[in-house]
Coordinates of C-alpha atoms in Angstrom, one line a residue:
X15 CA 65.9 79.6 76.4
X16 CA 69.2 80.7 77.7
X17 CA 72.1 79.2 76.2
X18 CA 75.6 81.0 76.1
X19 CA 76.3 80.7 72.5
X20 CA 72.7 83.6 72.1
X21 CA 74.7 86.3 74.8
X22 CA 78.3 86.2 73.1
X23 CA 76.7 86.6 69.5
X24 CA 74.9 89.6 71.4
X25 CA 78.3 90.8 73.7
X26 CA 80.4 90.3 70.1
X27 CA 78.1 93.2 68.4
X28 CA 78.0 94.9 71.0
X29 CA 74.8 94.9 72.2
X30 CA 73.2 94.9 75.6
X31 CA 72.3 91.5 77.1
X32 CA 70.0 91.1 79.8
X33 CA 70.5 90.9 84.1
X34 CA 68.9 87.5 83.8
X35 CA 71.4 86.2 81.5
X36 CA 74.8 87.4 83.0
X37 CA 73.1 85.5 86.2
X38 CA 73.0 82.7 84.1
X39 CA 76.1 83.2 82.4
X40 CA 77.8 83.5 86.3
X41 CA 76.1 80.0 87.4
X42 CA 77.2 78.1 84.4
X43 CA 80.7 79.2 85.1
X44 CA 80.8 78.3 89.0
X45 CA 78.7 74.9 88.2
X46 CA 80.8 74.0 85.3
X47 CA 78.2 74.3 82.4
X48 CA 79.7 76.6 80.5
X49 CA 82.9 75.3 79.4
X50 CA 86.7 77.1 78.8
X51 CA 86.1 77.7 74.8
X52 CA 82.8 79.4 76.0
X53 CA 84.5 81.1 78.5
X54 CA 87.0 82.8 77.4
X55 CA 85.2 83.9 73.5
X56 CA 82.6 85.7 76.2
X57 CA 85.7 87.6 77.8
X58 CA 87.0 88.6 74.2
X59 CA 83.9 90.4 73.4
X60 CA 83.9 92.4 76.9
X61 CA 87.4 92.6 76.2
X62 CA 86.8 94.3 72.2
X63 CA 83.1 96.4 72.9
X64 CA 82.5 96.7 76.0
X65 CA 79.8 96.9 78.3
X66 CA 76.9 99.2 78.9
X67 CA 77.0 100.3 82.5
X68 CA 74.0 98.8 83.5
X69 CA 75.7 95.6 82.2
X70 CA 78.6 96.1 84.3
X71 CA 76.3 96.4 87.8
X72 CA 74.8 93.6 86.8
X73 CA 77.7 91.0 85.2
X74 CA 79.3 92.8 89.3
X75 CA 75.9 91.0 90.6
X76 CA 75.6 88.3 89.0
X77 CA 79.4 87.0 90.0
X78 CA 78.6 88.3 93.2
X79 CA 75.7 85.9 93.3
X80 CA 77.9 82.8 92.1
X81 CA 78.7 81.9 95.8
X82 CA 78.4 82.8 99.6
X83 CA 77.5 85.9 100.9
X84 CA 78.9 86.8 104.3
X85 CA 76.7 88.6 107.3
X86 CA 77.5 89.8 110.1
X87 CA 74.8 89.0 112.5
X88 CA 76.4 90.0 115.8
X89 CA 79.0 92.5 114.7
X90 CA 78.3 95.8 116.4
X91 CA 79.7 98.4 114.7
X92 CA 80.3 99.4 110.8
X93 CA 81.6 96.5 108.7
X94 CA 84.0 98.3 106.1
X95 CA 86.8 97.2 103.6
X96 CA 89.7 98.5 101.3
X97 CA 91.2 97.2 98.3
X98 CA 94.2 98.8 95.8
X99 CA 94.8 97.4 92.9
X100 CA 99.0 96.1 93.2
X101 CA 101.8 97.7 92.8
X102 CA 105.3 97.6 95.3
X103 CA 106.7 98.0 98.6
X104 CA 103.3 98.2 98.8
X105 CA 102.3 96.9 102.9
X106 CA 99.6 99.9 103.9
X107 CA 96.5 96.9 104.4
X108 CA 98.6 95.9 107.3
X109 CA 99.4 99.9 108.9
X110 CA 95.2 100.7 107.8
X111 CA 93.3 97.4 109.2
X112 CA 94.5 97.8 112.5
X113 CA 94.2 101.8 112.2
X114 CA 91.0 101.7 111.2
X115 CA 90.6 98.7 114.1
X116 CA 90.8 101.0 117.0
X117 CA 88.9 103.5 115.5
X118 CA 85.4 101.3 115.8
X119 CA 85.4 99.9 112.8
X120 CA 85.7 96.1 111.7
X121 CA 87.1 95.5 108.9
X122 CA 87.0 91.4 107.1
X123 CA 90.3 92.3 105.0
X124 CA 89.3 89.6 101.9
X125 CA 93.2 89.6 100.8
X126 CA 95.2 87.7 97.6
X127 CA 98.5 86.8 97.5
X128 CA 102.0 87.6 94.6
X129 CA 100.9 89.1 91.4
X130 CA 103.9 89.2 88.8
X131 CA 105.8 92.0 90.5
X132 CA 103.5 93.1 93.0
X133 CA 103.7 91.2 97.0
X134 CA 101.3 89.8 98.1
X135 CA 99.7 90.2 101.7
X136 CA 99.1 86.8 102.6
X137 CA 102.2 86.3 101.5
X138 CA 103.8 89.3 104.3
X139 CA 101.5 87.7 106.8
X140 CA 102.4 83.9 107.1
X141 CA 106.7 84.7 107.2
X142 CA 105.1 85.3 111.2
X143 CA 105.8 82.0 112.3
X144 CA 102.6 80.5 113.4
X145 CA 100.1 82.8 111.2
X146 CA 97.3 80.5 109.2
X147 CA 95.4 83.2 106.7
X148 CA 93.0 80.5 105.3
X149 CA 89.7 80.4 108.1
X150 CA 86.3 79.2 107.4
X151 CA 83.7 81.4 107.6
X152 CA 83.0 80.9 111.4
X153 CA 86.9 81.7 112.2
X154 CA 86.8 84.6 110.4
X155 CA 84.4 86.2 112.1
X156 CA 85.8 84.3 115.4
X157 CA 88.8 86.5 114.7
X158 CA 87.1 89.9 114.3
X159 CA 84.9 90.0 117.1
X160 CA 88.5 89.3 119.1
X161 CA 90.9 92.1 118.1
X162 CA 88.0 93.9 115.1
X163 CA 90.1 93.2 112.0
X164 CA 91.0 90.0 110.5
X165 CA 92.7 90.0 106.8
X166 CA 92.3 86.7 105.2
X167 CA 92.0 84.7 101.9
X168 CA 89.2 84.3 99.9
X169 CA 87.4 80.2 100.7
X170 CA 86.1 78.8 97.7
X171 CA 83.0 80.4 98.3
X172 CA 83.2 83.1 97.4
X173 CA 82.3 84.5 94.2
X174 CA 83.1 81.0 92.1
X175 CA 82.6 82.6 89.4
X176 CA 85.1 85.1 88.8
X177 CA 87.8 83.0 90.1
X178 CA 87.3 80.2 86.9
X179 CA 86.7 83.7 85.1
X180 CA 90.2 85.1 85.7
X181 CA 92.2 81.4 85.2
X182 CA 90.8 81.8 81.3
X183 CA 90.7 85.5 81.3
X184 CA 95.1 84.4 82.6
X185 CA 95.9 82.7 79.7
X186 CA 93.0 84.5 76.6
X187 CA 94.9 87.4 76.9
X188 CA 91.6 89.4 78.6
X189 CA 93.1 90.4 81.8
X190 CA 93.1 94.3 81.5
X191 CA 89.4 94.4 80.1
X192 CA 88.2 97.6 82.6
X193 CA 84.8 95.9 83.2
X194 CA 86.1 92.3 83.5
X195 CA 88.5 93.9 86.6
X196 CA 86.0 96.3 87.9
X197 CA 83.1 92.5 88.3
X198 CA 86.1 90.3 89.4
X199 CA 87.2 93.0 91.7
X200 CA 84.0 93.9 93.3
X201 CA 82.5 90.4 93.2
X202 CA 84.7 89.7 96.1
X203 CA 84.6 92.9 97.8
X204 CA 81.2 93.1 97.8
X205 CA 80.3 89.4 98.9
X206 CA 81.9 90.7 101.9
X207 CA 78.2 92.8 102.3
X208 CA 80.8 95.4 103.6
X209 CA 78.9 99.2 104.5
X210 CA 81.8 101.5 103.1
X211 CA 84.7 100.8 101.1
X212 CA 88.1 102.6 99.8
X213 CA 90.2 101.8 97.2
X214 CA 93.6 102.3 96.5
X215 CA 93.7 103.0 92.8
X216 CA 97.9 102.5 92.2
X217 CA 99.3 104.4 89.1
X218 CA 103.1 104.8 87.9
X219 CA 106.0 102.4 87.1
X220 CA 105.9 100.3 89.8
X221 CA 102.1 99.3 89.3
X222 CA 99.4 97.1 87.4
X223 CA 97.5 100.3 85.8
X224 CA 100.7 102.8 84.3
X225 CA 99.2 105.7 83.2
X226 CA 96.7 108.7 85.5
X227 CA 93.4 109.0 82.2
X228 CA 93.8 104.7 82.7
X229 CA 93.4 104.8 86.8
X230 CA 91.3 107.8 86.8
X231 CA 88.7 105.7 84.4
X232 CA 89.1 102.6 86.5
X233 CA 88.5 104.2 89.3
X234 CA 85.6 105.9 88.2
X235 CA 84.2 102.8 86.9
X236 CA 84.6 100.9 90.5
X237 CA 83.1 103.9 92.7
X238 CA 79.7 103.9 90.1
X239 CA 79.1 99.9 90.5
X240 CA 79.7 100.0 94.3
X241 CA 77.7 103.2 94.9
X242 CA 75.0 102.0 92.4
X243 CA 71.6 101.4 93.9
X244 CA 71.8 97.2 93.4
X245 CA 74.9 98.2 96.1
X246 CA 74.8 100.8 97.1
X247 CA 78.7 100.6 98.9
X248 CA 79.0 104.1 100.0
X249 CA 82.8 104.2 98.2
X250 CA 85.8 106.5 96.9
X251 CA 88.6 105.5 95.3
X252 CA 91.8 107.5 96.1
X253 CA 94.4 107.2 92.9
X254 CA 98.1 107.0 94.1
X255 CA 101.3 107.0 93.1
X256 CA 103.5 104.0 92.0
X257 CA 106.3 105.6 90.4
X258 CA 108.7 104.3 93.1
X259 CA 108.2 101.2 95.7
X260 CA 105.8 103.0 98.8
X261 CA 107.5 101.4 101.6
X262 CA 111.6 101.8 101.7
X263 CA 112.0 97.9 101.3
X264 CA 110.3 95.3 99.1
X265 CA 109.9 91.4 100.3
X266 CA 107.6 89.8 102.7
X267 CA 109.8 89.6 105.8
X268 CA 111.2 92.6 105.4
X269 CA 107.6 94.7 104.5
X270 CA 106.9 93.8 107.5
X271 CA 109.8 95.2 110.0
X272 CA 109.1 98.4 108.1
X273 CA 105.1 97.9 108.9
X274 CA 106.1 97.1 112.9
X275 CA 108.5 99.8 113.3
X276 CA 105.6 102.1 111.6
X277 CA 103.2 100.8 114.5
X278 CA 104.9 100.7 117.6
X279 CA 106.4 104.4 116.2
X280 CA 110.1 103.5 114.8
X281 CA 110.2 105.5 112.3
X282 CA 106.6 107.6 110.3
X283 CA 107.7 106.1 106.8
X284 CA 106.3 109.4 105.3
X285 CA 104.9 107.9 101.8
X286 CA 103.7 105.0 103.6
X287 CA 101.6 106.7 106.8
X288 CA 100.3 109.6 104.0
X289 CA 99.0 107.2 101.9
X290 CA 97.5 105.1 105.1
X291 CA 95.5 108.0 106.6
X292 CA 94.7 109.1 103.2
X293 CA 92.7 106.1 103.3
X294 CA 91.7 106.0 106.8
X295 CA 90.1 109.2 106.5
X296 CA 87.6 108.9 103.8
X297 CA 87.2 105.4 105.4
X298 CA 85.8 107.0 108.3
X299 CA 84.2 109.6 106.9
X300 CA 82.0 107.1 105.5
X301 CA 80.7 106.2 108.4
X302 CA 79.7 107.6 111.8
X303 CA 83.5 107.6 113.2
X304 CA 84.7 110.4 111.8
X305 CA 82.6 114.0 110.5
X306 CA 85.1 115.0 107.7
X307 CA 87.8 113.3 106.0
X308 CA 90.0 115.9 107.8
X309 CA 89.0 114.0 111.7
X310 CA 89.6 110.7 110.2
X311 CA 93.2 111.5 108.9
X312 CA 93.7 112.9 112.6
X313 CA 91.7 110.1 114.4
X314 CA 94.0 107.4 112.0
X315 CA 97.5 108.9 112.7
X316 CA 96.4 108.9 116.6
X317 CA 95.4 104.9 116.5
X318 CA 99.4 104.7 115.2
X319 CA 100.2 107.7 117.6
X320 CA 99.9 106.1 120.6
X321 CA 99.5 102.2 120.0
X322 CA 96.5 101.0 119.6
X323 CA 96.3 100.3 115.8
X324 CA 99.5 97.8 117.3
X325 CA 97.2 96.5 121.0
X326 CA 94.7 95.4 117.3
X327 CA 97.2 94.2 115.6
X328 CA 98.4 92.1 117.7
X329 CA 95.1 90.3 118.7
X330 CA 94.5 89.6 114.9
X331 CA 98.1 88.1 115.2
X332 CA 97.1 85.8 118.1
X333 CA 94.3 85.0 117.1
X334 CA 95.3 84.1 113.2
X335 CA 97.8 81.0 115.7
X336 CA 100.8 83.7 115.0
X337 CA 102.7 84.6 118.8
X338 CA 100.9 86.1 121.3
X339 CA 104.0 88.7 121.7
X340 CA 104.2 89.5 117.9
X341 CA 104.6 93.1 118.5
X342 CA 106.7 93.3 121.5
X343 CA 109.6 90.5 119.4
X344 CA 109.1 91.1 116.3
X345 CA 112.3 91.8 115.2
X346 CA 113.4 88.4 116.9
X347 CA 110.3 86.3 115.3
X348 CA 111.2 87.3 111.6
X349 CA 113.6 85.7 109.6
X350 CA 116.8 87.3 108.4
X351 CA 117.9 86.7 105.2
X352 CA 121.9 85.3 105.5
X353 CA 124.2 87.5 103.2
X354 CA 123.1 91.4 103.1
X355 CA 124.6 93.5 100.0
X356 CA 124.9 97.2 100.0
X357 CA 124.1 98.5 96.9
X358 CA 126.3 102.1 96.0
X359 CA 126.1 104.9 94.0
X360 CA 128.0 104.5 90.9
X361 CA 128.9 108.7 90.9
X362 CA 127.0 111.5 92.6
X363 CA 124.2 112.9 91.7
X364 CA 120.5 112.9 92.6
X365 CA 117.6 109.9 92.6
X366 CA 115.6 110.9 89.5
X367 CA 113.9 107.0 88.6
X368 CA 113.1 104.2 90.4
X369 CA 111.5 101.8 87.9
X370 CA 109.4 99.1 91.1
X371 CA 108.2 97.1 88.5
X372 CA 112.4 95.9 87.8
X373 CA 112.8 95.6 91.7
X374 CA 109.9 93.4 92.6
X375 CA 111.0 91.0 90.1
X376 CA 114.8 90.9 91.6
X377 CA 112.8 89.7 94.4
X378 CA 111.4 87.1 92.7
X379 CA 114.4 86.2 91.1
X380 CA 115.9 86.2 94.8
X381 CA 113.0 83.9 96.2
X382 CA 110.4 86.6 97.7
X383 CA 107.9 85.5 95.1
X384 CA 106.5 83.1 92.5
X385 CA 107.6 82.9 89.1
X386 CA 104.6 79.9 88.9
X387 CA 102.2 79.0 91.1
X388 CA 103.7 75.8 92.7
X389 CA 106.8 77.9 93.6
X390 CA 107.7 78.5 97.7
X391 CA 108.1 81.7 99.0
X392 CA 111.5 82.6 100.1
X393 CA 110.3 85.2 103.6
X394 CA 113.5 86.6 103.8
X395 CA 114.8 87.7 101.6
X396 CA 114.5 91.3 99.7
X397 CA 115.7 95.0 98.9
X398 CA 115.9 97.7 102.0
X399 CA 116.4 100.6 102.4
X400 CA 115.1 101.7 98.9
X401 CA 116.1 105.8 98.4
X402 CA 113.8 107.7 97.1
X403 CA 113.4 110.3 94.6
X404 CA 115.2 113.1 94.9
X405 CA 118.0 112.6 97.0
X406 CA 121.3 114.1 97.7
X407 CA 123.8 110.6 96.7
X408 CA 127.5 111.0 96.7
X409 CA 129.6 108.6 94.7
X410 CA 130.0 105.1 96.7
X411 CA 127.2 105.8 98.6
X412 CA 124.7 103.3 99.6
X413 CA 121.3 103.9 97.5
X414 CA 120.0 100.2 98.8
X415 CA 119.9 96.9 100.5
X416 CA 120.3 93.5 99.1
X417 CA 118.3 90.5 101.7
X418 CA 119.6 87.3 99.9
X419 CA 120.5 84.0 100.2
X420 CA 123.5 83.4 98.2
X421 CA 125.9 85.7 97.4
X422 CA 125.7 84.8 93.7
X423 CA 121.9 86.0 94.4
X424 CA 123.1 89.0 96.1
X425 CA 125.4 90.0 92.9
X426 CA 122.1 89.4 90.2
X427 CA 120.1 90.9 92.1
X428 CA 122.6 94.6 92.4
X429 CA 123.2 95.0 88.6
X430 CA 119.3 95.0 88.4
X431 CA 119.0 97.2 91.0
X432 CA 121.4 99.8 89.2
X433 CA 119.6 99.7 86.1
X434 CA 116.3 100.4 87.8
X435 CA 117.6 103.0 90.1
X436 CA 118.9 106.0 88.2
X437 CA 121.0 108.9 88.8
X438 CA 120.9 112.7 87.4
X439 CA 123.1 116.0 87.3
X440 CA 119.9 117.5 88.4
X441 CA 117.2 117.6 91.3
X442 CA 114.3 116.2 89.9
X443 CA 110.4 116.4 90.2
X444 CA 109.4 114.8 93.8
X445 CA 106.3 112.9 92.0
X446 CA 102.8 113.9 93.5
X447 CA 102.0 111.2 96.2
X448 CA 98.6 110.9 95.6
X449 CA 96.8 112.2 92.2
X450 CA 92.9 112.2 92.2
X451 CA 90.0 111.5 94.5
X452 CA 87.2 109.6 93.0
X453 CA 84.2 109.4 94.7

């Protein structure tokens, strides 16, 4: 008979366990027959000993199969998806998903909320009055048919084993296991049953993954699992830079404003658009929607230039309960902070370093994120007009704008920003935006 103690004992010795045993353990996580102590020991054994490639795949499969698998019968076109490991100023999904829909894909993207210093896509969407991100499977399919895309939260029926194990990992210092990270991400992504997937593995000071070697390892493990014979989901990963915020803004409504400026042609927001088009090119080339990734890049950019991406975004927002004309009057609809405060350079020089993690934590202190799960979010606060590395500035020139509810909050944030954005007397090396491609 299979039991938790024998599985944990063998994992503790670094031995293989069977596919059936991992399925049994995942079922026990979801129905409660595995205790918190056993779940913690299981996670710690994997964290310390690691898993073989076959056991990684088996654990991902078991956790995926612990809940509902979505079906897209009646959807006439490739179902595709994207996942980011998290960063600051990362509003890629809000531009990319409607652009992919305009190219003929169907994107049922299940997203999350803010984690640590990184912002959450659902929190950003909910800055739009009326938008509801928690929907049923039937509602999700209706939104998909109407708009070609949907960005929603996971229901409790998607990979419940992962939800239970993640909560245990959070309090047992086992979050940083590559095996557990990969199984957690892909058990939810592959429950959506996409035909193709692209992974945006962020690396740098503003990301959860700090070094290139760690990012390459995670990207390799993720793509190996998704492309395996067990799943056969055509998957590519890009390792993208997060040594400075991707967009020049942080904060839910502020990032939405930047998204709308890109979608409506008010700005090309270079770095954001470059990552959006690169990820989109990979996804389109992994389906029949583009001959190769270069043509895919061109197609994504064209949908943004001609306004079709904005139309799909507007349809999605309306289908999710938002204003019917959001893409026309977004500037009046989105909330604004009461206090806007300039942060100016203390000397002349070049921006040489931007600590995105510190900036992300400053936004949380302003009220733009959660310190505990029950905190409410003020969507209007944040930081905008953040200058990029390499920009030459004069003494007294603004290097960022703080959006706050109170002057005292703005002054506190100013001290953090001045410490997070460093100046040098000589031009710095500009960070590469896309470090690697793993496929």
